[in-house]
Short mmCIF file of C-alpha atoms in Angstrom, two decimals:
data_model
loop_
_atom_site.label_atom_id
_atom_site.label_comp_id
_atom_site.label_asym_id
_atom_site.label_seq_id
_atom_site.Cartn_x
_atom_site.Cartn_y
_atom_site.Cartn_z
CA MET A 1 17.54 105.76 -278.71
CA SER A 2 18.96 102.25 -278.78
CA GLU A 3 16.77 99.17 -278.88
CA LEU A 4 18.15 98.21 -275.48
CA ILE A 5 16.89 101.42 -273.88
CA LYS A 6 13.56 101.13 -275.70
CA GLN A 7 13.12 97.67 -274.20
CA LEU A 8 12.94 99.24 -270.74
CA SER A 9 10.14 101.68 -271.59
CA GLN A 10 7.25 101.56 -269.08
CA GLY A 11 8.67 98.37 -267.63
CA LEU A 12 9.60 97.01 -264.22
CA ILE A 13 13.28 96.50 -263.48
CA VAL A 14 14.00 94.17 -260.58
CA SER A 15 17.08 94.77 -258.47
CA CYS A 16 18.54 91.43 -257.37
CA GLN A 17 21.01 92.19 -254.62
CA ALA A 18 21.82 90.74 -251.20
CA LEU A 19 24.24 91.81 -248.49
CA GLU A 20 26.93 89.45 -247.28
CA ASP A 21 25.13 88.88 -243.96
CA GLU A 22 21.86 87.88 -245.65
CA PRO A 23 20.87 84.21 -246.17
CA LEU A 24 20.28 84.75 -249.90
CA TYR A 25 23.75 86.16 -250.54
CA GLY A 26 25.52 84.43 -253.45
CA ALA A 27 25.69 84.54 -257.23
CA ASP A 28 23.70 81.33 -257.75
CA ILE A 29 20.86 82.58 -255.58
CA MET A 30 20.78 85.99 -257.24
CA ALA A 31 20.71 84.33 -260.66
CA ALA A 32 17.73 82.24 -259.55
CA MET A 33 16.06 85.40 -258.27
CA ALA A 34 16.68 87.11 -261.61
CA LEU A 35 15.21 84.19 -263.53
CA ALA A 36 12.12 84.29 -261.31
CA ALA A 37 11.81 88.02 -262.01
CA GLN A 38 12.10 87.35 -265.73
CA GLN A 39 9.36 84.71 -265.55
CA GLY A 40 7.21 87.23 -263.68
CA GLY A 41 7.52 89.81 -266.46
CA ALA A 42 10.44 92.05 -265.49
CA ARG A 43 12.07 93.96 -268.35
CA ALA A 44 15.59 94.04 -266.90
CA ILE A 45 17.68 93.19 -263.85
CA ARG A 46 19.85 95.48 -261.74
CA ALA A 47 22.70 93.53 -260.16
CA ASN A 48 25.75 94.15 -258.00
CA SER A 49 29.24 92.64 -258.34
CA PRO A 50 31.00 90.94 -261.26
CA GLU A 51 30.19 87.48 -259.87
CA ASP A 52 26.46 88.12 -259.66
CA ILE A 53 26.34 89.85 -263.04
CA ALA A 54 28.17 87.02 -264.81
CA MET A 55 25.98 84.33 -263.25
CA ILE A 56 22.77 86.21 -263.99
CA LYS A 57 23.83 86.62 -267.62
CA LYS A 58 24.28 82.83 -267.82
CA LYS A 59 20.88 82.01 -266.34
CA CYS A 60 18.70 84.91 -267.48
CA SER A 61 18.09 86.45 -270.91
CA LEU A 62 17.10 89.91 -269.67
CA PRO A 63 19.45 92.89 -270.00
CA VAL A 64 21.46 93.54 -266.86
CA ILE A 65 22.18 96.95 -265.37
CA GLY A 66 25.44 96.24 -263.60
CA LEU A 67 27.10 98.01 -260.72
CA TYR A 68 29.82 97.20 -258.24
CA LYS A 69 29.44 98.40 -254.67
CA LYS A 70 32.87 99.03 -253.22
CA SER A 71 33.67 100.90 -250.03
CA TYR A 72 36.82 102.97 -249.76
CA PRO A 73 38.12 104.57 -246.54
CA ASP A 74 36.60 107.96 -245.77
CA CYS A 75 34.63 107.95 -249.02
CA PRO A 76 30.81 108.14 -249.18
CA VAL A 77 30.61 107.02 -252.83
CA TYR A 78 30.23 103.25 -253.16
CA ILE A 79 28.23 102.55 -256.34
CA THR A 80 30.84 101.81 -259.04
CA PRO A 81 33.07 104.57 -257.63
CA THR A 82 36.15 104.23 -259.89
CA MET A 83 37.23 102.91 -263.28
CA ALA A 84 38.45 99.72 -261.59
CA GLU A 85 34.85 98.86 -260.71
CA VAL A 86 33.59 99.99 -264.12
CA ASP A 87 36.10 97.64 -265.78
CA ALA A 88 34.90 94.73 -263.65
CA VAL A 89 31.23 95.44 -264.37
CA VAL A 90 31.71 95.74 -268.12
CA ARG A 91 33.93 92.67 -268.39
CA SER A 92 31.44 90.59 -266.42
CA GLY A 93 28.90 91.08 -269.22
CA ALA A 94 26.65 93.91 -268.04
CA ASP A 95 24.56 95.55 -270.75
CA ILE A 96 24.41 98.90 -268.96
CA VAL A 97 26.80 100.23 -266.32
CA ALA A 98 25.35 102.11 -263.35
CA LEU A 99 27.49 104.54 -261.41
CA ASP A 100 27.21 107.22 -258.75
CA ALA A 101 26.82 110.61 -260.45
CA THR A 102 26.41 112.70 -257.31
CA MET A 103 28.60 115.63 -256.29
CA LEU A 104 30.20 113.57 -253.51
CA GLU A 105 33.96 113.07 -253.61
CA ARG A 106 35.27 109.81 -255.01
CA PRO A 107 38.18 107.83 -253.55
CA ASP A 108 40.56 108.83 -256.37
CA GLY A 109 39.42 112.45 -256.50
CA VAL A 110 37.89 111.97 -259.94
CA THR A 111 34.64 113.83 -260.58
CA ALA A 112 31.52 112.26 -262.06
CA GLU A 113 32.25 114.16 -265.28
CA GLN A 114 35.77 112.73 -265.47
CA LEU A 115 34.62 109.20 -264.69
CA ILE A 116 31.91 109.28 -267.36
CA ALA A 117 34.44 110.62 -269.89
CA ALA A 118 36.81 107.79 -268.99
CA VAL A 119 34.05 105.21 -269.49
CA ARG A 120 33.27 106.69 -272.91
CA ASP A 121 36.92 106.53 -273.87
CA ARG A 122 37.55 102.96 -272.72
CA PHE A 123 34.17 101.43 -273.55
CA PRO A 124 32.65 103.29 -276.51
CA GLY A 125 29.00 102.44 -276.93
CA MET A 126 28.48 101.16 -273.37
CA PRO A 127 25.25 102.74 -272.04
CA ILE A 128 25.63 104.57 -268.74
CA LEU A 129 22.98 104.91 -266.06
CA ALA A 130 23.67 107.79 -263.68
CA ASP A 131 22.45 107.36 -260.11
CA VAL A 132 21.65 110.81 -258.72
CA SER A 133 20.12 112.29 -255.58
CA THR A 134 19.00 115.77 -256.63
CA TYR A 135 17.62 117.69 -259.58
CA ASP A 136 20.89 119.53 -260.23
CA GLU A 137 22.81 116.24 -260.31
CA GLY A 138 20.27 114.80 -262.73
CA VAL A 139 20.55 117.79 -265.05
CA HIS A 140 24.34 117.62 -264.91
CA ALA A 141 24.30 113.92 -265.80
CA MET A 142 22.00 114.65 -268.74
CA GLU A 143 24.39 117.36 -269.93
CA LEU A 144 27.18 114.78 -269.81
CA GLY A 145 25.21 112.63 -272.25
CA VAL A 146 24.36 109.57 -270.16
CA GLU A 147 21.71 107.26 -271.57
CA LEU A 148 19.63 106.99 -268.37
CA VAL A 149 19.25 108.93 -265.14
CA SER A 150 17.97 107.21 -261.99
CA THR A 151 16.72 108.75 -258.74
CA THR A 152 18.37 105.90 -256.80
CA LEU A 153 20.28 108.06 -254.33
CA SER A 154 17.59 110.53 -253.29
CA GLY A 155 17.58 110.37 -249.51
CA TYR A 156 20.97 108.71 -249.39
CA THR A 157 23.12 111.82 -249.63
CA PRO A 158 23.15 114.32 -246.74
CA TYR A 159 21.87 117.17 -248.91
CA SER A 160 19.04 115.36 -250.76
CA ARG A 161 15.37 115.15 -249.79
CA GLN A 162 14.83 112.80 -246.84
CA GLN A 163 11.51 110.95 -246.98
CA ASP A 164 10.01 107.50 -246.46
CA GLY A 165 8.67 106.88 -249.97
CA PRO A 166 9.88 107.42 -253.54
CA ASP A 167 10.93 110.94 -254.55
CA LEU A 168 8.10 111.60 -256.98
CA GLU A 169 8.91 115.29 -257.17
CA LEU A 170 12.43 114.57 -258.38
CA VAL A 171 11.17 112.05 -260.93
CA GLU A 172 8.65 114.56 -262.27
CA LYS A 173 11.04 117.50 -262.46
CA LEU A 174 13.66 115.51 -264.34
CA ALA A 175 11.13 113.79 -266.61
CA ASN A 176 9.55 117.11 -267.53
CA LEU A 177 12.84 118.15 -269.12
CA LYS A 178 12.11 115.54 -271.81
CA ARG A 179 15.81 115.01 -272.44
CA THR A 180 17.00 111.72 -270.99
CA PRO A 181 14.85 108.77 -269.84
CA VAL A 182 14.37 108.94 -266.07
CA ILE A 183 14.28 105.77 -263.98
CA ALA A 184 12.46 105.89 -260.64
CA GLU A 185 14.25 103.96 -257.92
CA GLY A 186 14.45 104.05 -254.17
CA LYS A 187 12.01 103.32 -251.33
CA ILE A 188 9.35 101.86 -253.64
CA TRP A 189 7.36 99.20 -251.78
CA THR A 190 4.01 98.80 -253.52
CA PRO A 191 2.49 98.52 -257.01
CA GLN A 192 0.56 101.69 -256.21
CA GLU A 193 3.82 103.58 -255.68
CA CYS A 194 5.08 102.20 -259.00
CA VAL A 195 2.00 103.55 -260.74
CA ARG A 196 2.55 106.95 -259.15
CA CYS A 197 6.14 106.92 -260.40
CA PHE A 198 4.94 106.24 -263.94
CA GLY A 199 2.35 108.99 -263.50
CA ALA A 200 5.18 111.36 -262.56
CA GLY A 201 6.87 110.56 -265.87
CA ALA A 202 9.20 107.68 -265.03
CA TYR A 203 10.48 105.85 -268.10
CA ALA A 204 10.84 102.67 -266.02
CA VAL A 205 10.74 101.73 -262.35
CA VAL A 206 13.27 99.76 -260.30
CA VAL A 207 12.06 97.73 -257.33
CA GLY A 208 14.53 95.82 -255.21
CA THR A 209 14.02 95.18 -251.50
CA ALA A 210 10.23 94.83 -251.75
CA ILE A 211 10.65 91.88 -254.14
CA THR A 212 14.04 90.29 -253.53
CA ARG A 213 14.98 90.68 -249.85
CA PRO A 214 12.77 88.44 -247.69
CA ARG A 215 14.47 89.42 -244.43
CA GLU A 216 13.63 93.09 -244.93
CA ILE A 217 10.13 92.26 -246.18
CA THR A 218 9.50 90.19 -243.03
CA LYS A 219 10.73 92.99 -240.79
CA ARG A 220 8.45 95.47 -242.54
CA PHE A 221 5.44 93.17 -242.14
CA LEU A 222 6.13 92.75 -238.42
CA ASP A 223 6.63 96.48 -237.88
CA GLN A 224 3.32 97.21 -239.55
CA ILE A 225 1.59 94.45 -237.60
CA ASP A 226 2.89 95.89 -234.32
CA THR A 227 1.83 99.39 -235.34
CA GLU A 228 -1.66 98.21 -236.24
CA ARG A 229 -2.01 96.26 -232.99
CA ILE A 230 -1.10 99.35 -230.98
CA ARG A 231 -3.59 101.44 -232.95
CA ILE A 232 -6.37 98.92 -232.31
CA LEU A 233 -5.58 98.72 -228.58
CA ARG A 234 -5.57 102.50 -228.23
CA SER A 235 -8.82 102.88 -230.17
CA GLY A 236 -10.51 100.13 -228.14
#
C-alpha cells in the first residue's frame, strides 16, 4: 500500500464542494475551506472541478481526492463520468482520482471496467477511488484493482439502499472482505456517526455537507428546531 493511502488510515477526509447557486461557490473560497479543514486536523480533501482542485493544491498541503461533476443529457452518471473529466482532474494536480463505479450507463457507453482500464493506461500509478452504491459494485471495483472503494453513492442510485444516515451495513460488508480500503461517505452528519463508521471497519471517513455547506447546515438546524417545537407543544 502506498504511503499516500496509508496517510488516510483512520482519518477524516473533508469534502470541500459548493454548488453554483451557493454563496460559497468559487475556487478561492473552497481553497480557504480546505485550509481550515487542514488546520482542524483533516487528513485529506475531496474536491470537485479542475479549478477548485488546482487552487486547493496551491493553498493546502493535504492530498486531494479529485473529481469532476459533469452532467450529460439523459445520463445519471455525473461523478467523473468520462476520460475527458479524468484528464482534467489529473492535470489539475489531484493526488487521487474519484469516479463513479456503479452499473449505471455512462454518456459514452463505456463501462466502469473500461474507464478504469483507460485511466490505468493513460495515467499509470494514479490511485483510483471508486464511488459505489452497492456491495456488488464494491466487490467489482475491488476486482478491477482500484486503490480505494467509497460508499459515496449508496442511496443515490435507484437500486441501492435508501436511508437517512450512512450505510453502515455496506461499509461493514465491504470492509470484512479485507481486500481494499473502504471509505465511508454519504449522509454523515455527526461525530458519533463517524465513530460508528470506523466501528464498521471504515478505513477513513468523508464528511462534506455537515462541515462545509453552511446553507444546508442552517436548514437542518431549523428543521430540527421546528420538529422539537412541535413535539414539545404536543406533549404539553
